[in-house]
Short mmCIF file of C-alpha atoms in Angstrom, two decimals:
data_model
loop_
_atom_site.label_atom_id
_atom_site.label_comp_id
_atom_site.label_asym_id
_atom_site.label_seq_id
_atom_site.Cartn_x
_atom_site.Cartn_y
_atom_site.Cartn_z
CA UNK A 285 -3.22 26.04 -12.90
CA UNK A 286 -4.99 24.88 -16.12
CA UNK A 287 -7.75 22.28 -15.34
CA UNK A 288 -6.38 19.77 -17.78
CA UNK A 289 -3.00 19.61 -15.70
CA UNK A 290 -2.75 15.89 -15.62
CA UNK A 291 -1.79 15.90 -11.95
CA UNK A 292 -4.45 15.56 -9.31
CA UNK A 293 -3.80 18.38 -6.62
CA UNK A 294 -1.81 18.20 -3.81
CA UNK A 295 -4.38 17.89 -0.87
CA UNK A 296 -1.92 17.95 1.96
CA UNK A 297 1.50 19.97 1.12
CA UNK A 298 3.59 18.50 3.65
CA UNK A 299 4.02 22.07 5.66
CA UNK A 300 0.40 21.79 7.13
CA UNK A 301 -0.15 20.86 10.78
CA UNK A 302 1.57 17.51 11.39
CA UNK A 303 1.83 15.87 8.11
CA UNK A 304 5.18 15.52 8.04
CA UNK A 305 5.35 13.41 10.63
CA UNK A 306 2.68 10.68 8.22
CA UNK A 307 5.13 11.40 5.48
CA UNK A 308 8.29 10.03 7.65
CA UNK A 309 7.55 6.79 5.87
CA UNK A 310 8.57 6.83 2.07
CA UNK A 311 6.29 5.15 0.07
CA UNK A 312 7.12 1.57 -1.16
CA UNK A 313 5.76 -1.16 -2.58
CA UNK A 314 6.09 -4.91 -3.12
CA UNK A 315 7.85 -6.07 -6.13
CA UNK A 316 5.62 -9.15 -7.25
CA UNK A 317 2.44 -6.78 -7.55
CA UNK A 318 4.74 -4.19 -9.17
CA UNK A 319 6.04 -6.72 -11.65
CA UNK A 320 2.72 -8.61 -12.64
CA UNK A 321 -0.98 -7.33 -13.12
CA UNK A 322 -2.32 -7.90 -9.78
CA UNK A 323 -4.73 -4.99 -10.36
CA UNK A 324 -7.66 -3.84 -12.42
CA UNK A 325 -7.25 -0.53 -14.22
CA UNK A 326 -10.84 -0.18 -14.22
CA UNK A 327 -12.59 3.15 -12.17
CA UNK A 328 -15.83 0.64 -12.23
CA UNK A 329 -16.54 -2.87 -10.49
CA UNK A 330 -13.94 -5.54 -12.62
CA UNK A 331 -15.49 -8.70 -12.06
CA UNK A 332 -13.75 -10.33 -14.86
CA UNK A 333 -11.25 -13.50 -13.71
CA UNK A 334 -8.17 -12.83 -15.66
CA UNK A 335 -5.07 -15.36 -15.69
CA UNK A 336 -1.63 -14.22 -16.79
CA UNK A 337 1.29 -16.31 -17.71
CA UNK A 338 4.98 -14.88 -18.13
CA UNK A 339 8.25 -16.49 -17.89
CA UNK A 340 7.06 -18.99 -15.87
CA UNK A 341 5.01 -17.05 -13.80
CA UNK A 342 1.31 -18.25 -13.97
CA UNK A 343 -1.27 -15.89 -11.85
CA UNK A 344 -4.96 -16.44 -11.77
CA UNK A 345 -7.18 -13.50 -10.22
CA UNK A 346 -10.11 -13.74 -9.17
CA UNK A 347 -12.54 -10.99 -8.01
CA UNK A 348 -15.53 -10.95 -5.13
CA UNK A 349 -19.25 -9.46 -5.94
CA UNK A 350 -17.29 -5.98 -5.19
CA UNK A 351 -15.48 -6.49 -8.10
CA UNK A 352 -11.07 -6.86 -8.35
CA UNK A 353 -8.99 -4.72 -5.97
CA UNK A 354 -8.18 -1.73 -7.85
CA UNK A 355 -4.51 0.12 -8.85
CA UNK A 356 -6.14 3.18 -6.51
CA UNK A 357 -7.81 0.55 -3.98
CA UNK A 358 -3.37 -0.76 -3.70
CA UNK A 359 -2.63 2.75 -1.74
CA UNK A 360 -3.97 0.94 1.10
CA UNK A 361 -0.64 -1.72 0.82
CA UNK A 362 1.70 0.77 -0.25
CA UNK A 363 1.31 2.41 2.87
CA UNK A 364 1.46 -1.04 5.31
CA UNK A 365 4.44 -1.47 3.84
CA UNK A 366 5.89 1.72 4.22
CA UNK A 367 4.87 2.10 7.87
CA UNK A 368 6.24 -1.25 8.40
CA UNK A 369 9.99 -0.91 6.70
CA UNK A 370 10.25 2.20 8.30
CA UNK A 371 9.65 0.15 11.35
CA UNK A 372 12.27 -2.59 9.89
CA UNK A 373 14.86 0.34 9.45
CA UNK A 374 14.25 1.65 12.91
CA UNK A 375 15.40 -2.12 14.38
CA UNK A 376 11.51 -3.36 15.12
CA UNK A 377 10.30 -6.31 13.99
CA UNK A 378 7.25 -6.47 11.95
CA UNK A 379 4.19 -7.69 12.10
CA UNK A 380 1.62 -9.13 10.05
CA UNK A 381 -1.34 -7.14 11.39
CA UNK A 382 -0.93 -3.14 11.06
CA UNK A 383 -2.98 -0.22 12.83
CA UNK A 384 -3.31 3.17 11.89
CA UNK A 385 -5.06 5.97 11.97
CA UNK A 386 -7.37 6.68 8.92
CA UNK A 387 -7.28 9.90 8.42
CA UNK A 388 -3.52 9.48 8.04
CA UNK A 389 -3.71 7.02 5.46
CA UNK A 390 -5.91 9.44 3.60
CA UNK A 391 -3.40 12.22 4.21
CA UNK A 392 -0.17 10.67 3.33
CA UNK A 393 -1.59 8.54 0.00
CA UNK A 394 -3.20 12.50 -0.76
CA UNK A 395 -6.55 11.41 -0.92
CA UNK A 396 -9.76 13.37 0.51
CA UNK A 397 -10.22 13.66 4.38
CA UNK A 398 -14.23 14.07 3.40
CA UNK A 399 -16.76 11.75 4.51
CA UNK A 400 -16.65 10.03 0.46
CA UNK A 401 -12.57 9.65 1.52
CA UNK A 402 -13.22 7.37 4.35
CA UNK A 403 -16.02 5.22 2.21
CA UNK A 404 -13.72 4.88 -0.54
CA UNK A 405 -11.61 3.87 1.63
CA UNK A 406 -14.13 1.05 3.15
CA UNK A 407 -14.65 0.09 -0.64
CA UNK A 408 -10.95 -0.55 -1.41
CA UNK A 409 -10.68 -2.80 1.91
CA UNK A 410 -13.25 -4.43 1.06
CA UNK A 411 -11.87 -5.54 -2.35
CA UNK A 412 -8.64 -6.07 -1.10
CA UNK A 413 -9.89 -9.01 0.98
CA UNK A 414 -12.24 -10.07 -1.91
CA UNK A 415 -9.92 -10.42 -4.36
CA UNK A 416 -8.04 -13.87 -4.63
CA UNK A 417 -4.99 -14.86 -6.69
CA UNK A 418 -3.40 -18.04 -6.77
CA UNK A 419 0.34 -17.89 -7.92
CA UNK A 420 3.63 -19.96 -7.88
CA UNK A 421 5.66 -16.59 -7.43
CA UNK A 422 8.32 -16.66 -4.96
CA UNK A 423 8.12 -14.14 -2.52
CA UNK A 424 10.83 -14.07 0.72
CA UNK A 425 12.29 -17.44 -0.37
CA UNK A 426 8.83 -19.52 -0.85
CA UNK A 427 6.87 -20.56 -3.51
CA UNK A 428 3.66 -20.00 -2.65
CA UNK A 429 0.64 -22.45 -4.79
CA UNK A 430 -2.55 -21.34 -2.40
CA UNK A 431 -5.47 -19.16 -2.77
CA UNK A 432 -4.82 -16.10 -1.17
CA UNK A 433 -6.61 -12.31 -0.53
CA UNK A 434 -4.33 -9.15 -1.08
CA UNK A 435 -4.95 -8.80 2.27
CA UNK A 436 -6.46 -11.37 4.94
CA UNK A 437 -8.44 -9.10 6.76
CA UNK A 438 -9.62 -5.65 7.88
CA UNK A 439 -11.17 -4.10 10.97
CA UNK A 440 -12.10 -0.94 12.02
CA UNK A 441 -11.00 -0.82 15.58
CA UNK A 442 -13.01 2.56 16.03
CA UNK A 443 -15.48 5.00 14.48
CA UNK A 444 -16.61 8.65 15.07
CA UNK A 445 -20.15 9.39 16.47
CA UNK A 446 -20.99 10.63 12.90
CA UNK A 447 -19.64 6.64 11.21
CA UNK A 448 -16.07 7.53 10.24
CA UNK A 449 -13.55 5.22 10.79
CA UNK A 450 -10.62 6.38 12.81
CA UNK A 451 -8.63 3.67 13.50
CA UNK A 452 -8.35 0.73 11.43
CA UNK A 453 -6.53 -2.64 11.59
CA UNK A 454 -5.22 -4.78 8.50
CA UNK A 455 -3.82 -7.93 8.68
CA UNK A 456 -1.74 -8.65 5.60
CA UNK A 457 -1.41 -12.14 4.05
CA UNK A 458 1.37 -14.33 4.43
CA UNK A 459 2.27 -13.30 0.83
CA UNK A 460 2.80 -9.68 1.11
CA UNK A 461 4.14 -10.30 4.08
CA UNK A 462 6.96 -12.75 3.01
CA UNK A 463 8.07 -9.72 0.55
CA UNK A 464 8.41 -7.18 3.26
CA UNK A 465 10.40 -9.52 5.39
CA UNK A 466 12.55 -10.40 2.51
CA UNK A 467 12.91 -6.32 1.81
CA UNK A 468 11.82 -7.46 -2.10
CA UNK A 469 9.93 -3.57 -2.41
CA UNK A 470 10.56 -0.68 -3.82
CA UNK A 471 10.99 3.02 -3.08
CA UNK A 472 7.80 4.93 -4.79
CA UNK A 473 7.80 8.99 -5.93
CA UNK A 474 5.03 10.56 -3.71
CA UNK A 475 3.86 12.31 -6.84
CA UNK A 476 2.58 8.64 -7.60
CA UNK A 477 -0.26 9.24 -5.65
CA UNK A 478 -1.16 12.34 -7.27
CA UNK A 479 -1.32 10.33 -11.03
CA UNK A 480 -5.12 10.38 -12.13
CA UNK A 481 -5.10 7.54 -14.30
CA UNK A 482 -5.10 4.16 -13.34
CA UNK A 483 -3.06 3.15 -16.46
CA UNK A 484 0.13 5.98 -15.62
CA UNK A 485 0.12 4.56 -12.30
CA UNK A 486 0.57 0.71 -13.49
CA UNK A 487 3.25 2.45 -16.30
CA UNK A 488 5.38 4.00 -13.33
CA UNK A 489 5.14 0.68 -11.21
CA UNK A 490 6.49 -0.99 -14.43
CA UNK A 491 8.79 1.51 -14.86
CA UNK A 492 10.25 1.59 -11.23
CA UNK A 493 10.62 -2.24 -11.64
CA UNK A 494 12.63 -2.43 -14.65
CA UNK A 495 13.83 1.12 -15.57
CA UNK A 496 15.07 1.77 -11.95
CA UNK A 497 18.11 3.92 -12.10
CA UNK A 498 19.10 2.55 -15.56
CA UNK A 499 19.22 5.22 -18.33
CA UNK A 500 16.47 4.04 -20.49
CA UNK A 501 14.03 0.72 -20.56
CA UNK A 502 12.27 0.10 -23.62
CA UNK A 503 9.10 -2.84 -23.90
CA UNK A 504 6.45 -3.48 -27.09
CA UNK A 505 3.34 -2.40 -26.77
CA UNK A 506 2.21 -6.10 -26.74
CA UNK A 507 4.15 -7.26 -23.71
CA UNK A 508 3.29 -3.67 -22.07
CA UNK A 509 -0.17 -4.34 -22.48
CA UNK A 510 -0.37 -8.10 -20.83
CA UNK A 511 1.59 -6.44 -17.94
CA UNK A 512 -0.42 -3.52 -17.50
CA UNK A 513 -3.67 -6.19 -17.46
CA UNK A 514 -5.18 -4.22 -20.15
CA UNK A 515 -8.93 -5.31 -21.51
CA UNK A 516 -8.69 -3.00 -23.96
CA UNK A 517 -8.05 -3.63 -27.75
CA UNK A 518 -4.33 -3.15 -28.93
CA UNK A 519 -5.29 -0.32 -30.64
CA UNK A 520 -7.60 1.09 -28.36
CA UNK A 521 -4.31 0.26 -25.53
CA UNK A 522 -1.78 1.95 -28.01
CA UNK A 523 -4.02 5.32 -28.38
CA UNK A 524 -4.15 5.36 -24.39
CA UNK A 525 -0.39 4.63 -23.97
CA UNK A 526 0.29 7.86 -26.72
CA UNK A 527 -2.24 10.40 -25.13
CA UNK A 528 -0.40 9.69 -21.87
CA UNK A 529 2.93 10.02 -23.61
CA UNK A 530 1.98 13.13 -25.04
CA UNK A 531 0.68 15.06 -21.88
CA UNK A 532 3.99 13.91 -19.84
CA UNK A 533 6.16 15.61 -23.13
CA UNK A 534 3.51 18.19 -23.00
CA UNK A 535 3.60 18.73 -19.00
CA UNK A 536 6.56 16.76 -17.47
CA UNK A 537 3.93 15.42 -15.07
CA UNK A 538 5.41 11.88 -14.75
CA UNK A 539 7.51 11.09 -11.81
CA UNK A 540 10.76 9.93 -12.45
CA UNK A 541 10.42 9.02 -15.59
CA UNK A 542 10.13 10.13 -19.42
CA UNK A 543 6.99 8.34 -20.57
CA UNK A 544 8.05 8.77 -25.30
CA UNK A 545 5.87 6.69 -27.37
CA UNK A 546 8.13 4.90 -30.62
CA UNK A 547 5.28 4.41 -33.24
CA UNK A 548 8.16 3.45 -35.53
CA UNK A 549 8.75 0.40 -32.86
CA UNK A 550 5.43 0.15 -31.67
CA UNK A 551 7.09 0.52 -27.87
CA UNK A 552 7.05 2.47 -25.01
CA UNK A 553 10.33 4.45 -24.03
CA UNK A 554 11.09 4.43 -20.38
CA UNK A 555 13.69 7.52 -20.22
CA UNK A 556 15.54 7.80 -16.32
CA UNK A 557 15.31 11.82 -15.10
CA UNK A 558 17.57 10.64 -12.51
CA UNK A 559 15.48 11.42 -9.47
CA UNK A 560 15.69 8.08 -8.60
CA UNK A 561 18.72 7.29 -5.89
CA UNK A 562 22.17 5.95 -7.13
CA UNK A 563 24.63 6.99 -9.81
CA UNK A 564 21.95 9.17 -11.87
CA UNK A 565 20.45 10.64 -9.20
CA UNK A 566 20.45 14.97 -8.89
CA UNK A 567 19.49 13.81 -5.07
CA UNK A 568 21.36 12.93 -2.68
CA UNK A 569 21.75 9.71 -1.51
CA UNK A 570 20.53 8.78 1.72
CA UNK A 571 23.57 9.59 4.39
CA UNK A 572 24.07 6.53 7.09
CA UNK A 573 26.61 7.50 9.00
CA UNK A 574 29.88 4.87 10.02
CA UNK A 575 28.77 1.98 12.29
CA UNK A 576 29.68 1.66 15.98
CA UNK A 577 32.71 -0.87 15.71
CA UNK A 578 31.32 -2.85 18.70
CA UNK A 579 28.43 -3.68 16.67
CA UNK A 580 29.94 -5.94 13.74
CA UNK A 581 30.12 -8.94 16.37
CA UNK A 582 26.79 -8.46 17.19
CA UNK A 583 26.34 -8.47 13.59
CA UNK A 584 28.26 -11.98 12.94
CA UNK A 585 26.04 -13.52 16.01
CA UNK A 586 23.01 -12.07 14.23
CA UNK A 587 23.84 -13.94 11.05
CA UNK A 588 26.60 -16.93 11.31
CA UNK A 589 29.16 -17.54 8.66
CA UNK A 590 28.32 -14.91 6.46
CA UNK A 591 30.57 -11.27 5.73
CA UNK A 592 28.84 -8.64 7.93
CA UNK A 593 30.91 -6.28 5.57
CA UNK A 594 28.61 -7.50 2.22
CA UNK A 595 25.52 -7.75 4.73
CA UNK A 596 26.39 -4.15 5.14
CA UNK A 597 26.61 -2.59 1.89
CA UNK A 598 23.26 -4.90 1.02
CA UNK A 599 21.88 -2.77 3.75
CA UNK A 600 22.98 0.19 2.71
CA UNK A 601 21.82 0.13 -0.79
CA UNK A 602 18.50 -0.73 0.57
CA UNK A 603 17.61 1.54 3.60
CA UNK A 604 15.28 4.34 2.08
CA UNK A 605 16.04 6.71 5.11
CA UNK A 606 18.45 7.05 7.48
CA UNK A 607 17.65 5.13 10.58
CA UNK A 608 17.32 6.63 14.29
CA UNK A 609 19.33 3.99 15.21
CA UNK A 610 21.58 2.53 12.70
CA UNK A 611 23.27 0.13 14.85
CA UNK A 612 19.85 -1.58 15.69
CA UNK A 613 18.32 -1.37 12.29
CA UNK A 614 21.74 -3.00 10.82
CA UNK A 615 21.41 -5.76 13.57
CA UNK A 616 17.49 -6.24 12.47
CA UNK A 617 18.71 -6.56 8.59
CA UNK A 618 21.27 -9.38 9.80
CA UNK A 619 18.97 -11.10 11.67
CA UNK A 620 16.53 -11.15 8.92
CA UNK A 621 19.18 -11.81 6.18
CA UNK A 622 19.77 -15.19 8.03
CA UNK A 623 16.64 -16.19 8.81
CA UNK A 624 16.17 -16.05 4.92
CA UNK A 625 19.23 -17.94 3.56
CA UNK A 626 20.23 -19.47 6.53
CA UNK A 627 23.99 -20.03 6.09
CA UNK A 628 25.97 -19.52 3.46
#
């Protein structure tokens, strides 16, 4: 392989040892921080405030000494949230504080296993909980108007003789954690983790968000750059946005996605490959088989007044995997669904 392939390696092909079991989880991630710039696309300490106003949507961001959580340093949330709506699709309920091994949160978000791994890893915790944003975005049915951290806290629960973590325990905030209840995320290509540059991964979160399984999405450079969170100068953002849409037409490297630059337009072309599930998709969609009949009057306790039947094909078009027990994880979906909207 060339050494200008834009894709980092893969560190941990899912046939060694027991990764496959870490990769059970498909990676998602919370719509709010996919939709607005949460993150710095800086590789050095950000410790410039930055406020951002869209639609109605006002976000102020404010960083710690360590600088603003990172687009890298958000691997640490994508993975909470995977481990805990694969818990949501298995029937558990979730909870706000997660533990995990390290060294599989390195594995599974392909990262280094190496002693600079785990204090990266330290780093990006440590900004996570630095970082503050105060928001009015909605987020499981609330409106939230406080300060808040990305996430609340972190703890590592244990460490090896020679100082690296092995287990570690995150409690999210009440934000993030609204979104997973209210299943607002999004399924996430695993070759995300293996993008290099900070600014491809913000384009494929924007692109997940509002291509989805559509054909095409197309945004100005202008509005691309306040959503990416850019610092840069327009025309130092546009010659970024066209090297990157060169090497993807160059290399297909991309997930997902075409990444085409319109210099006619000035805008970025978001072009479907249809690997994304639904009508577009070359795979195939997730299989759940038919429902135990017995269970759609558990299913109308679980959530009064409302058509288990719609509930049901809501559920459907949401679960990323197919459930161990489908029966349960339909009944946890209900359950939610009315704790949410209460009835109809």
């Amino acid at each position: 392989m060339v050494s200008d392939y834009p894709l980092l390696p893969d560190r941990h092909p899912q046939g060694d040892f027991f990764v496959c079991d870490i990769f059970d989880a498909a990676p998602k991630a919370d719509v709010g921080s996919m939709e607005h710039p949460i993150f710095s696309l800086s590789t050095k300490p950000d410790t410039r405030p930055r406020k951002y106003e869209h639609n109605g949507i006002t976000i102020e961001v404010k960083p710690s000494s360590d600088g603003l959580a990172t687009v890298h340093d958000r691997d640490v949330l994508i993975y909470c949230i995977s481990q805990l709506i694969k818990g949501m699709n298995e029937g558990k309920e979730p909870q706000q504080i997660v533990r995990f091994q390290a060294s599989d949160l390195l594995k599974a978000t392909n990262r280094m296993i190496t002693g600079r791994g785990y204090d990266l890893l330290k780093a990006a915790m440590e900004r996570l909980a630095g970082t503050r944003i105060s928001t009015n975005i909605t987020t499981g049915g609330q409106e939230v108007f406080e300060t808040f951290g990305l996430i609340e806290r972190a703890r590592i629960v244990r460490e090896t003789r020679e100082g690296r973590m092995q287990e570690v325990e995150i409690k999210l905030s009440d934000w993030v954690f609204n979104a997973i209840r209210a299943h607002e995320v999004l399924t996430l290509s695993r070759e995300y983790f293996r993008l290099r540059k900070p600014l491809e991964r913000r384009i494929y979160e924007l692109a997940r968000k509002h291509c989805g399984r559509q054909k095409e999405w197309r945004v100005s450079l202008k509005l691309l750059q306040k959503k990416c969170g850019s610092g840069s100068s327009l025309r130092e953002f546009r010659r970024l946005v066209t090297a990157i849409a060169e090497e993807d037409e160059q290399y297909g490297h991309m997930p997902d996605y075409e990444i085409r630059f319109d210099a006619d337009k000035d805008q970025l072309a978001v072009l479907s490959r249809g690997t994304v599930g639904g009508e577009l998709s070359v795979v195939a969609p997730v299989a759940v088989p038919p429902l135990d009949a017995d269970v759609y009057e558990l299913a109308r306790e679980a959530a009064p007044g409302w058509d288990v039947r719609v509930i049901e094909q809501e559920w459907r078009s949401w679960v990323g995997e197919a459930p161990k027990n489908p029966e349960m994880a339909f009944l946890g979906f209900c359950r939610k669904w009315f704790d949410l909207r209460g009835r109809p």
